[in-house]
GROMACS .gro file of C-alpha atoms in nm:
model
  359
    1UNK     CA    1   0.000   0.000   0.000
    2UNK     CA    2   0.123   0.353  -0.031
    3UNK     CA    3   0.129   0.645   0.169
    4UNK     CA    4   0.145   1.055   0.045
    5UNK     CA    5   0.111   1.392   0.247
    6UNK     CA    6   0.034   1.697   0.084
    7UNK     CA    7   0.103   1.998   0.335
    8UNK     CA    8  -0.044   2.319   0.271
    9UNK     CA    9   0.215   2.474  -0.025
   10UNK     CA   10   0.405   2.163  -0.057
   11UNK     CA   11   0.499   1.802  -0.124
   12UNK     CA   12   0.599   1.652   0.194
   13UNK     CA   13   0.607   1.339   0.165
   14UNK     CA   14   0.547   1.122  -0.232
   15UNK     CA   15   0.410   0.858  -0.299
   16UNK     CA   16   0.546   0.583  -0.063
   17UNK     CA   17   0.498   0.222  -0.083
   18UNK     CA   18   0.460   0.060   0.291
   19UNK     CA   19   0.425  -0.276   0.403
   20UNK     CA   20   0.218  -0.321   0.721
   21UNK     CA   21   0.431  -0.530   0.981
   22UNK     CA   22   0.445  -0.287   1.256
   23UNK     CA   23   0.536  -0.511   1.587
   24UNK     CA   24   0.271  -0.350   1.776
   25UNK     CA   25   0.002  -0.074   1.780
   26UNK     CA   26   0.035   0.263   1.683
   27UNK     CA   27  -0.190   0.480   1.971
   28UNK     CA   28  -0.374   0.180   2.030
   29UNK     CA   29  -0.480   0.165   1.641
   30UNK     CA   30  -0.437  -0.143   1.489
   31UNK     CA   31  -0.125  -0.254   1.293
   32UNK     CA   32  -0.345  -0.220   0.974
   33UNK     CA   33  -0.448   0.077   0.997
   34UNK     CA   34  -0.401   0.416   0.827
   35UNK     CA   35  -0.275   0.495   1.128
   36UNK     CA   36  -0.021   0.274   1.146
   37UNK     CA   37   0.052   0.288   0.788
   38UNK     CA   38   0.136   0.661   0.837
   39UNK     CA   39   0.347   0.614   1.141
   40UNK     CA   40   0.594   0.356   0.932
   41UNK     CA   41   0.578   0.632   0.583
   42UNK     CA   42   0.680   0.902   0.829
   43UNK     CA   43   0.908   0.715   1.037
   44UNK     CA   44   0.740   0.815   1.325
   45UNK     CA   45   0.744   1.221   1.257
   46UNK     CA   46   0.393   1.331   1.325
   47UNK     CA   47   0.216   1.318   1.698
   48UNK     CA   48   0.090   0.958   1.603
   49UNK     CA   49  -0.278   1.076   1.567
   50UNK     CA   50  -0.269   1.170   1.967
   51UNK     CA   51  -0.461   1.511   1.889
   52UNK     CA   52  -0.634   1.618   2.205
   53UNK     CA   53  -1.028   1.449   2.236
   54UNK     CA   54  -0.914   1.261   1.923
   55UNK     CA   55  -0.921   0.895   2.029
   56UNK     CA   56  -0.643   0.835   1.779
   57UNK     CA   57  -0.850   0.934   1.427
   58UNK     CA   58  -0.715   1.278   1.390
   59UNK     CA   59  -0.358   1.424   1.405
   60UNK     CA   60  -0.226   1.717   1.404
   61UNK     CA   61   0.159   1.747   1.301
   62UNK     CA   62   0.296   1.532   0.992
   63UNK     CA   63   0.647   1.564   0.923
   64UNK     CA   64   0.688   1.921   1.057
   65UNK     CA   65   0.306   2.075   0.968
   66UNK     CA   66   0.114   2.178   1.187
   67UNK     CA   67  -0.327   2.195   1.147
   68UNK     CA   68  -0.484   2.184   1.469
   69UNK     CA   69  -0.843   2.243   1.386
   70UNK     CA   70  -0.811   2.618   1.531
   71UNK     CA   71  -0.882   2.865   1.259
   72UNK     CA   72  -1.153   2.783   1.006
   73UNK     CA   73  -1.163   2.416   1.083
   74UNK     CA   74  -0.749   2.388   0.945
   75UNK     CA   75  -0.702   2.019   0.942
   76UNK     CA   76  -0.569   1.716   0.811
   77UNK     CA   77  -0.780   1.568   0.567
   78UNK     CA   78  -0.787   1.174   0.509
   79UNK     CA   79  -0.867   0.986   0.195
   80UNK     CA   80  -0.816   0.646   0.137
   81UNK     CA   81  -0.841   0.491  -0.239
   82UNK     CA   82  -0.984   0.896  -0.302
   83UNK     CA   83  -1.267   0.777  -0.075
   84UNK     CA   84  -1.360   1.018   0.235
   85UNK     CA   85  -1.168   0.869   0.514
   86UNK     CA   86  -1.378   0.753   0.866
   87UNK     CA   87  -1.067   0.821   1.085
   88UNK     CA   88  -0.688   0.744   1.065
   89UNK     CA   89  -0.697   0.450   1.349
   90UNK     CA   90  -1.093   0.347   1.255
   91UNK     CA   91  -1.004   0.271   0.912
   92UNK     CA   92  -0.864  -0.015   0.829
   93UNK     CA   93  -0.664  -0.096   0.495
   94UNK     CA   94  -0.550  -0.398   0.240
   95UNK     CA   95  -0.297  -0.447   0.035
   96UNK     CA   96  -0.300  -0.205  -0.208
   97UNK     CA   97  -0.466   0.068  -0.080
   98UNK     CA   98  -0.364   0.411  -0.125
   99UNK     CA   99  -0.364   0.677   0.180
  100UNK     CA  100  -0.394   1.059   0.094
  101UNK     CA  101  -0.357   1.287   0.339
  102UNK     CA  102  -0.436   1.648   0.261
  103UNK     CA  103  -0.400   1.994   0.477
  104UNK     CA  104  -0.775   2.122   0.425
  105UNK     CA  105  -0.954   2.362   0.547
  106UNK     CA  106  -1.327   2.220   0.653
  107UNK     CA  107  -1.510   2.591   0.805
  108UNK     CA  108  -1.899   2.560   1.028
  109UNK     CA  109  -2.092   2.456   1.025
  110UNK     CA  110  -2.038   2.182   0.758
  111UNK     CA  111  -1.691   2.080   0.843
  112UNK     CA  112  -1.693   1.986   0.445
  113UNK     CA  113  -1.378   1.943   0.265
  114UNK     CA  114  -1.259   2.225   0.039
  115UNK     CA  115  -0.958   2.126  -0.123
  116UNK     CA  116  -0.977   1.869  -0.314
  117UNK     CA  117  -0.771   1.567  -0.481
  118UNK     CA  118  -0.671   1.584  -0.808
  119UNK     CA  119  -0.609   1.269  -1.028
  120UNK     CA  120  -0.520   1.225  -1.394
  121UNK     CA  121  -0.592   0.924  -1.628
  122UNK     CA  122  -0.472   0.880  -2.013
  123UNK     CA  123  -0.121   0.950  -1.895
  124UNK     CA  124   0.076   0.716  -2.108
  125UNK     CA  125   0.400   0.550  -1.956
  126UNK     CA  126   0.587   0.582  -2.306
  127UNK     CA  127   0.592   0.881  -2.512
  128UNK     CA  128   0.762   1.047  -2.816
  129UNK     CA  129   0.978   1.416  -2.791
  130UNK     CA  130   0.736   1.647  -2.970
  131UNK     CA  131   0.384   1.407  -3.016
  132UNK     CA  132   0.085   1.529  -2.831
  133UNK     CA  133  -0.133   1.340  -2.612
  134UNK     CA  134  -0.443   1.373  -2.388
  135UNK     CA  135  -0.521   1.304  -2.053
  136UNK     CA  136  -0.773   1.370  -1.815
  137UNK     CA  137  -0.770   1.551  -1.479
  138UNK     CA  138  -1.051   1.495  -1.285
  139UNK     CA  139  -1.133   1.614  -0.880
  140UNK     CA  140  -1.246   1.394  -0.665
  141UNK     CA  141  -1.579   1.572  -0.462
  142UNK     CA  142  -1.799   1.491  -0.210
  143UNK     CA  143  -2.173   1.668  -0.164
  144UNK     CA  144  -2.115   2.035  -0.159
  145UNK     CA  145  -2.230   2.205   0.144
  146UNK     CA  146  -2.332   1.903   0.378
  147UNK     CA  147  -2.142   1.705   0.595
  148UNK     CA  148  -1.894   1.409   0.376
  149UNK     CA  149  -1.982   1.084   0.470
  150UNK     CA  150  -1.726   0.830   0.502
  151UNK     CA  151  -1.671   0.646   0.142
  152UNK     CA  152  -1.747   0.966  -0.068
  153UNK     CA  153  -1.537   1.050  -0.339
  154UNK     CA  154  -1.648   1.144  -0.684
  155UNK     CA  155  -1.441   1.214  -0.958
  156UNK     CA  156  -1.512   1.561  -1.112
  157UNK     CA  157  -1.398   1.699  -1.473
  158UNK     CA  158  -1.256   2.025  -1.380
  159UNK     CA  159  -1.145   2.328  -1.603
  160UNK     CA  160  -0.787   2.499  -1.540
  161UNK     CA  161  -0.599   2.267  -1.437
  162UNK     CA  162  -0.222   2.164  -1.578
  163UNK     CA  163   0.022   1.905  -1.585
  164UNK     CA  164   0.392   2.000  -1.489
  165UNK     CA  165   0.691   1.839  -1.486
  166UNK     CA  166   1.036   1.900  -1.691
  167UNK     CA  167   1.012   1.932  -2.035
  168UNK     CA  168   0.650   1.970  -2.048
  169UNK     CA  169   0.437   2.184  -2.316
  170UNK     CA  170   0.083   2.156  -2.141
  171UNK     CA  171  -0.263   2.330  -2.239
  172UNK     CA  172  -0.501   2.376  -1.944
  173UNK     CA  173  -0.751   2.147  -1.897
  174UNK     CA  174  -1.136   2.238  -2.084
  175UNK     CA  175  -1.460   2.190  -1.903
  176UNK     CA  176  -1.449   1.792  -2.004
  177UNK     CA  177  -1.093   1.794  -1.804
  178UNK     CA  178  -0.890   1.679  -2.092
  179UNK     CA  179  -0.536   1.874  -2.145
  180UNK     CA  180  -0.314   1.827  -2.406
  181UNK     CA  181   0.056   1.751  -2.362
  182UNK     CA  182   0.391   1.731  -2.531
  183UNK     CA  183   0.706   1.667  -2.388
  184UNK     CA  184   1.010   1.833  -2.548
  185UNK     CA  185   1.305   1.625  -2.432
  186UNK     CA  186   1.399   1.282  -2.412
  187UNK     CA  187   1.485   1.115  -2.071
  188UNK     CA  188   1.217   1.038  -1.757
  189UNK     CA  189   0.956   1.298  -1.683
  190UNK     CA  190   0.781   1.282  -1.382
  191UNK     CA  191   0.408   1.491  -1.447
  192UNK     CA  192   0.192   1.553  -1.192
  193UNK     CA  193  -0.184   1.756  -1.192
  194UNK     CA  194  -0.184   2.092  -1.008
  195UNK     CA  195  -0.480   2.366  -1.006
  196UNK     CA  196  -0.479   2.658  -0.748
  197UNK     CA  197  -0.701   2.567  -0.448
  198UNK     CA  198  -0.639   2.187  -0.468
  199UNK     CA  199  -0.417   1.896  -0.377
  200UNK     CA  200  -0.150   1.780  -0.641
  201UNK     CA  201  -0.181   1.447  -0.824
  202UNK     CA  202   0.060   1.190  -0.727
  203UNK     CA  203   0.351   1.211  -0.985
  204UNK     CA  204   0.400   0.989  -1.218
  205UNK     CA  205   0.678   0.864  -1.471
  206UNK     CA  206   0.683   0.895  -1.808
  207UNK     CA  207   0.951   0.698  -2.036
  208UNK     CA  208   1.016   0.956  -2.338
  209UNK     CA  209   1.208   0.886  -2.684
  210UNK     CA  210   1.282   1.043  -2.964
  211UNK     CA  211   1.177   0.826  -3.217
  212UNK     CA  212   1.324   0.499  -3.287
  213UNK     CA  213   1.654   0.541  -3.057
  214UNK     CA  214   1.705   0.270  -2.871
  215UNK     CA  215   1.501   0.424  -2.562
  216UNK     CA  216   1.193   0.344  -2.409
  217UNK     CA  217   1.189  -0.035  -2.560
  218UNK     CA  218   1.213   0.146  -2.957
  219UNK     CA  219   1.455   0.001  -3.193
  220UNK     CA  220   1.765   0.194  -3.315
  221UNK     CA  221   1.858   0.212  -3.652
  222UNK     CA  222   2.145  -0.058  -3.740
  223UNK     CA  223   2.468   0.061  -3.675
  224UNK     CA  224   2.355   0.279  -3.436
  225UNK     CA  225   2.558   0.378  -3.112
  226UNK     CA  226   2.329   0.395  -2.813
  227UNK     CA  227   2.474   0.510  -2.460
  228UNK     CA  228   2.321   0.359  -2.173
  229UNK     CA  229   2.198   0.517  -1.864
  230UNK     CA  230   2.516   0.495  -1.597
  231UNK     CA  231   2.489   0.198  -1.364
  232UNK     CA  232   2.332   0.319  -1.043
  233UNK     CA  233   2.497   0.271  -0.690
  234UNK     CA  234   2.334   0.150  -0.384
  235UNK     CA  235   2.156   0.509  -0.300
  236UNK     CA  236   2.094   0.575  -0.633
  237UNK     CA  237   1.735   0.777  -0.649
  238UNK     CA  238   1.751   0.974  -0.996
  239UNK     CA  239   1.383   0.978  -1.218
  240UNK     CA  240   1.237   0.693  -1.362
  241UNK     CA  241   1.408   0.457  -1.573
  242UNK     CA  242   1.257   0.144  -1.601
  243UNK     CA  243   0.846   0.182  -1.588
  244UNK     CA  244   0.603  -0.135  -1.583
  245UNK     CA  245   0.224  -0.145  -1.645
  246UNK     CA  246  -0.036  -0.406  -1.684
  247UNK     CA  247  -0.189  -0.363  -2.027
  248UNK     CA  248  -0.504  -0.599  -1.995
  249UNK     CA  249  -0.591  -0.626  -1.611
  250UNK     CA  250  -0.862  -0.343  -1.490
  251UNK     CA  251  -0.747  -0.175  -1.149
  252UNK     CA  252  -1.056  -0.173  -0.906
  253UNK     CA  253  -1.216  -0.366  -1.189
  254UNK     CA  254  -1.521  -0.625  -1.088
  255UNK     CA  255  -1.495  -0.923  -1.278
  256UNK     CA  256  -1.744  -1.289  -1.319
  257UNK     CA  257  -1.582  -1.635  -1.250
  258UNK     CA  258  -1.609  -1.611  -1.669
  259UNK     CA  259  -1.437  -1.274  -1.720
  260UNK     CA  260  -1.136  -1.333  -1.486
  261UNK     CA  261  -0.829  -1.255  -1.705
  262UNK     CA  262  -0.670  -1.602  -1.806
  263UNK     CA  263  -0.367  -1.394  -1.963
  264UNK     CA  264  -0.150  -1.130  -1.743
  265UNK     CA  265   0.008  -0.892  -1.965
  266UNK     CA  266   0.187  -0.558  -2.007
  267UNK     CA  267   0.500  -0.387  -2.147
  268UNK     CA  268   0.773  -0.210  -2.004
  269UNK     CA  269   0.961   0.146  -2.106
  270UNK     CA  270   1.342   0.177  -2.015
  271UNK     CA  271   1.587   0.359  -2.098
  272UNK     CA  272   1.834   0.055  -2.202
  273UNK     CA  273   1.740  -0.299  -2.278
  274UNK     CA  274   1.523  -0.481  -2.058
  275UNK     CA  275   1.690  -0.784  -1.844
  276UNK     CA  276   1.434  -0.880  -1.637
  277UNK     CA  277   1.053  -0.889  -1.580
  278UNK     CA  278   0.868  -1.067  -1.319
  279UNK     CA  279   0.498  -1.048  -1.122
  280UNK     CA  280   0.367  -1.114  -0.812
  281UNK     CA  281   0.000  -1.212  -0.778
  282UNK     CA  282  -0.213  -1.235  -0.423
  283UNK     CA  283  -0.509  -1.325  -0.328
  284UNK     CA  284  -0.725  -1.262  -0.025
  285UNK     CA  285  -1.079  -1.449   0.056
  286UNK     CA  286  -1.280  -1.454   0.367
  287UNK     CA  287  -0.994  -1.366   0.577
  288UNK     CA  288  -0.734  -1.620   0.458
  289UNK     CA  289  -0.492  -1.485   0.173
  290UNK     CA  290  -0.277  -1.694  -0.048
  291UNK     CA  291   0.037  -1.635  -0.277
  292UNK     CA  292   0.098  -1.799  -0.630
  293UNK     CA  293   0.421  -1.941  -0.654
  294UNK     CA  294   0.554  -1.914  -1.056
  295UNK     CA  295   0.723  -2.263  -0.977
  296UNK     CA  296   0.433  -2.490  -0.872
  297UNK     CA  297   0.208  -2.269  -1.099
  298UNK     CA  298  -0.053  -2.267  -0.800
  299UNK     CA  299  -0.196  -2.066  -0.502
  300UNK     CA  300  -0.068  -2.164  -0.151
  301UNK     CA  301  -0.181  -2.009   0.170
  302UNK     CA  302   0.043  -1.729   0.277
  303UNK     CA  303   0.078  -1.448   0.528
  304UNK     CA  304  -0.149  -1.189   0.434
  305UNK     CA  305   0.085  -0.912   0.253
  306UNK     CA  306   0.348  -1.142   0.143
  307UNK     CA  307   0.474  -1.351  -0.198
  308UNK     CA  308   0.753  -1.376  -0.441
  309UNK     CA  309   0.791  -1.271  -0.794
  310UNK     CA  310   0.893  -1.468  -1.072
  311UNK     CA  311   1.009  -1.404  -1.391
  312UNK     CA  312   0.808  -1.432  -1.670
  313UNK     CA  313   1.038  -1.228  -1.971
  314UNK     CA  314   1.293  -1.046  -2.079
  315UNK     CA  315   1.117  -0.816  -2.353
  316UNK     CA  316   0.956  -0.489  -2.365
  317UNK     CA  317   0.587  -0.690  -2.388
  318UNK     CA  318   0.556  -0.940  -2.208
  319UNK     CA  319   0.243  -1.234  -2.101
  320UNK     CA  320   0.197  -1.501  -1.875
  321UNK     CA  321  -0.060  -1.738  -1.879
  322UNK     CA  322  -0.289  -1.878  -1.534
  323UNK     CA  323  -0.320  -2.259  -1.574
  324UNK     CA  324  -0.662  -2.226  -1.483
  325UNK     CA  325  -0.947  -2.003  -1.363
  326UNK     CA  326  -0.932  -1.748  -1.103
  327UNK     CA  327  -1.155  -1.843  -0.813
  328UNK     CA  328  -1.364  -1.541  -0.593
  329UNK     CA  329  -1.148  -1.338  -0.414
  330UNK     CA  330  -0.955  -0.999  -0.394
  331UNK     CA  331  -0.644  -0.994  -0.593
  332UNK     CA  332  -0.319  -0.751  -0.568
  333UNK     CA  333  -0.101  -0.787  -0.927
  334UNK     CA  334   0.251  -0.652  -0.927
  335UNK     CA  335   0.506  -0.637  -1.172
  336UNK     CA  336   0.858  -0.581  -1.130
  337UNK     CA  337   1.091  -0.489  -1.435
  338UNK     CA  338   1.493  -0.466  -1.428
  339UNK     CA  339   1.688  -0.311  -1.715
  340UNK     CA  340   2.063  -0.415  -1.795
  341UNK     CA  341   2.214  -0.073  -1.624
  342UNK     CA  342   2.019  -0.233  -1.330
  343UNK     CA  343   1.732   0.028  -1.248
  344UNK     CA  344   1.451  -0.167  -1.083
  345UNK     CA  345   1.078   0.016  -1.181
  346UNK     CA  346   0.864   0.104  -0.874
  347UNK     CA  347   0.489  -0.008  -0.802
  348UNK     CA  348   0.255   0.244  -0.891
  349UNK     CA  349  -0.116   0.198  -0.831
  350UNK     CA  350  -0.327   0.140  -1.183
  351UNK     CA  351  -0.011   0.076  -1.387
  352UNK     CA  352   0.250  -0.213  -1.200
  353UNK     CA  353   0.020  -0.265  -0.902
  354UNK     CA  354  -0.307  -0.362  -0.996
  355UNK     CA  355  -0.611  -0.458  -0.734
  356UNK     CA  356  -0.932  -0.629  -0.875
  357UNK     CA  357  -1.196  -0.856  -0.741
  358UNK     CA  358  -1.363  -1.169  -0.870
  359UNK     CA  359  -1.735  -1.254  -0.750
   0.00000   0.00000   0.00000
């Protein structure tokens, strides 16, 4: 699951992917909740939802920033999967959930939300220096002027907004929410949403090549010289190199015993050829969760948040086929890729973590 924090002017904490072993309780929450799931993002910096009269589901301090409910109802806002949150140590979370929490100001007598989440679809994980694209930004609203309800969340088309990042050429979004963008340089861009008045998008990467040279899994001309990316070190954290989606699996899709994908499949964008590739699929049912182990080609019971990947290409596109029908149950896909200068890709919810459901 992963964890973000957007203060009031600022970024203060990305995307973060978290597992949930904590040894013991945070503030008496349990060890899966957002709570908890906060407290090991963090590394402990916050006041561990201990706000005064809170019971635990409201803080006040995260990494430095300060809300304390004082002046026009200045808070911490909490969202979970963009859903109105019911409390940081009430709610309780899965694998693959995504905490948001947001520095909001919620005035009387409502108490409503008033910044809120942005999120953008369409945004491709490969694209060419110079060719256009569209995606769409879209806010994520509860009922204006009542109290939000826990589970609320609707995504909104809203006008205005803009993607950013380096070497981007954005329009604003129109009334539908759909921008246009071009990128003008080769190399990883990480784009985010932003509009005045609201929270940032999480960033994402984007894996950008100028035509067919050697980048992004395109092939150079012959002869052609290509210089890989340099080989990273041990605290190596530069942008995106290596990015991994699912290309036939529907995140927070539904599916029928029938419909259940058969076929897991995707590609992968790097900046230098591809060495590895490898997926991890879970599965959770009336409290019990299992792994599938790539060797046996079967599900085994497992502790609930953990299983191993296996490797299932070495390509830009890659598929794997199930050796038989998925039975009812929730189900976490990750992939994993590697490229030959060693960058790993990281799990992303909707693109190389996907959660969907079969009933």
């Amino acid at each position: 699951m992963t964890v973000r924090v957007e203060g009031e002017s600022a970024t203060l904490l990305p995307r973060t992917t978290v597992t949930l072993n904590a040894p013991e309780p945070v503030s008496n929450c349990a060890a899966n909740s957002v709570a908890a799931a906060i407290n090991l993002a963090v590394g402990g910096n916050w006041d561990h939802g201990e706000a005064e009269g809170s019971g635990g589901d409201f803080t006040e301090t995260i990494l430095g920033e300060t809300h304390e409910f004082l002046h026009e109802g200045d808070t911490w806002a909490e969202w979970v999967d963009y859903k109105w949150g019911n409390g940081i140590c009430t709610d309780l979370l899965s694998e693959g959930d995504e905490v948001l929490m947001v520095a909001d100001h919620e005035p009387e007598p409502t108490f409503a939300p008033s910044r809120w989440p942005l999120i953008v679809t369409g945004l491709p994980t490969t694209a060419q220096v110079g060719v256009p694209f569209t995606v769409q930004i879209r806010e994520v609203r509860t009922a204006p002027g009542t109290f939000a309800t826990a589970g609320e969340g609707t995504p909104t088309p809203v006008a205005g907004a803009t993607i950013e990042g380096a070497g981007v050429s954005s329009s604003t979004s129109d009334a539908s929410g759909n921008a246009t963008v071009t990128l003008t340089s080769a190399g990883s861009a990480n784009l985010r949403a932003v509009l005045a008045g609201d929270a940032p998008s999480a960033t994402l990467p984007v894996c950008v090549h100028n035509g067919n040279d050697g980048f992004c899994g395109t092939t150079a001309p012959s002869g052609a010289t290509i210089t890989p990316a340099p080989t990273p070190t041990a605290t190596y954290s530069g942008p995106f190199a290596v990015v991994a989606k699912a290309t036939n699996v529907l995140d927070d899709h539904v599916y029928t015993p029938a419909k259940a994908p058969r076929v897991l499949s995707g590609t992968v964008a790097s900046h230098t050829q591809v060495a590895s590739v490898e997926l991890r699929l879970r599965r959770s049912y009336r409290g019990r969760c299992y792994a599938y182990n790539g060797k046996s080609e079967r599900f085994a019971r497992a502790r609930c948040g953990s299983g191993r990947f296996f490797k299932v290409g070495s390509t830009p596109s890659f598929s794997y086929l199930l050796p038989g029908a998925l039975a009812p149950g929730r189900y976490v896909l990750d992939l994993e890729a590697t490229d030959a200068a060693g960058h790993r890709s990281t799990l992303a919810r909707g693109s190389s973590r996907i959660v969907f459901y079969v009933r």
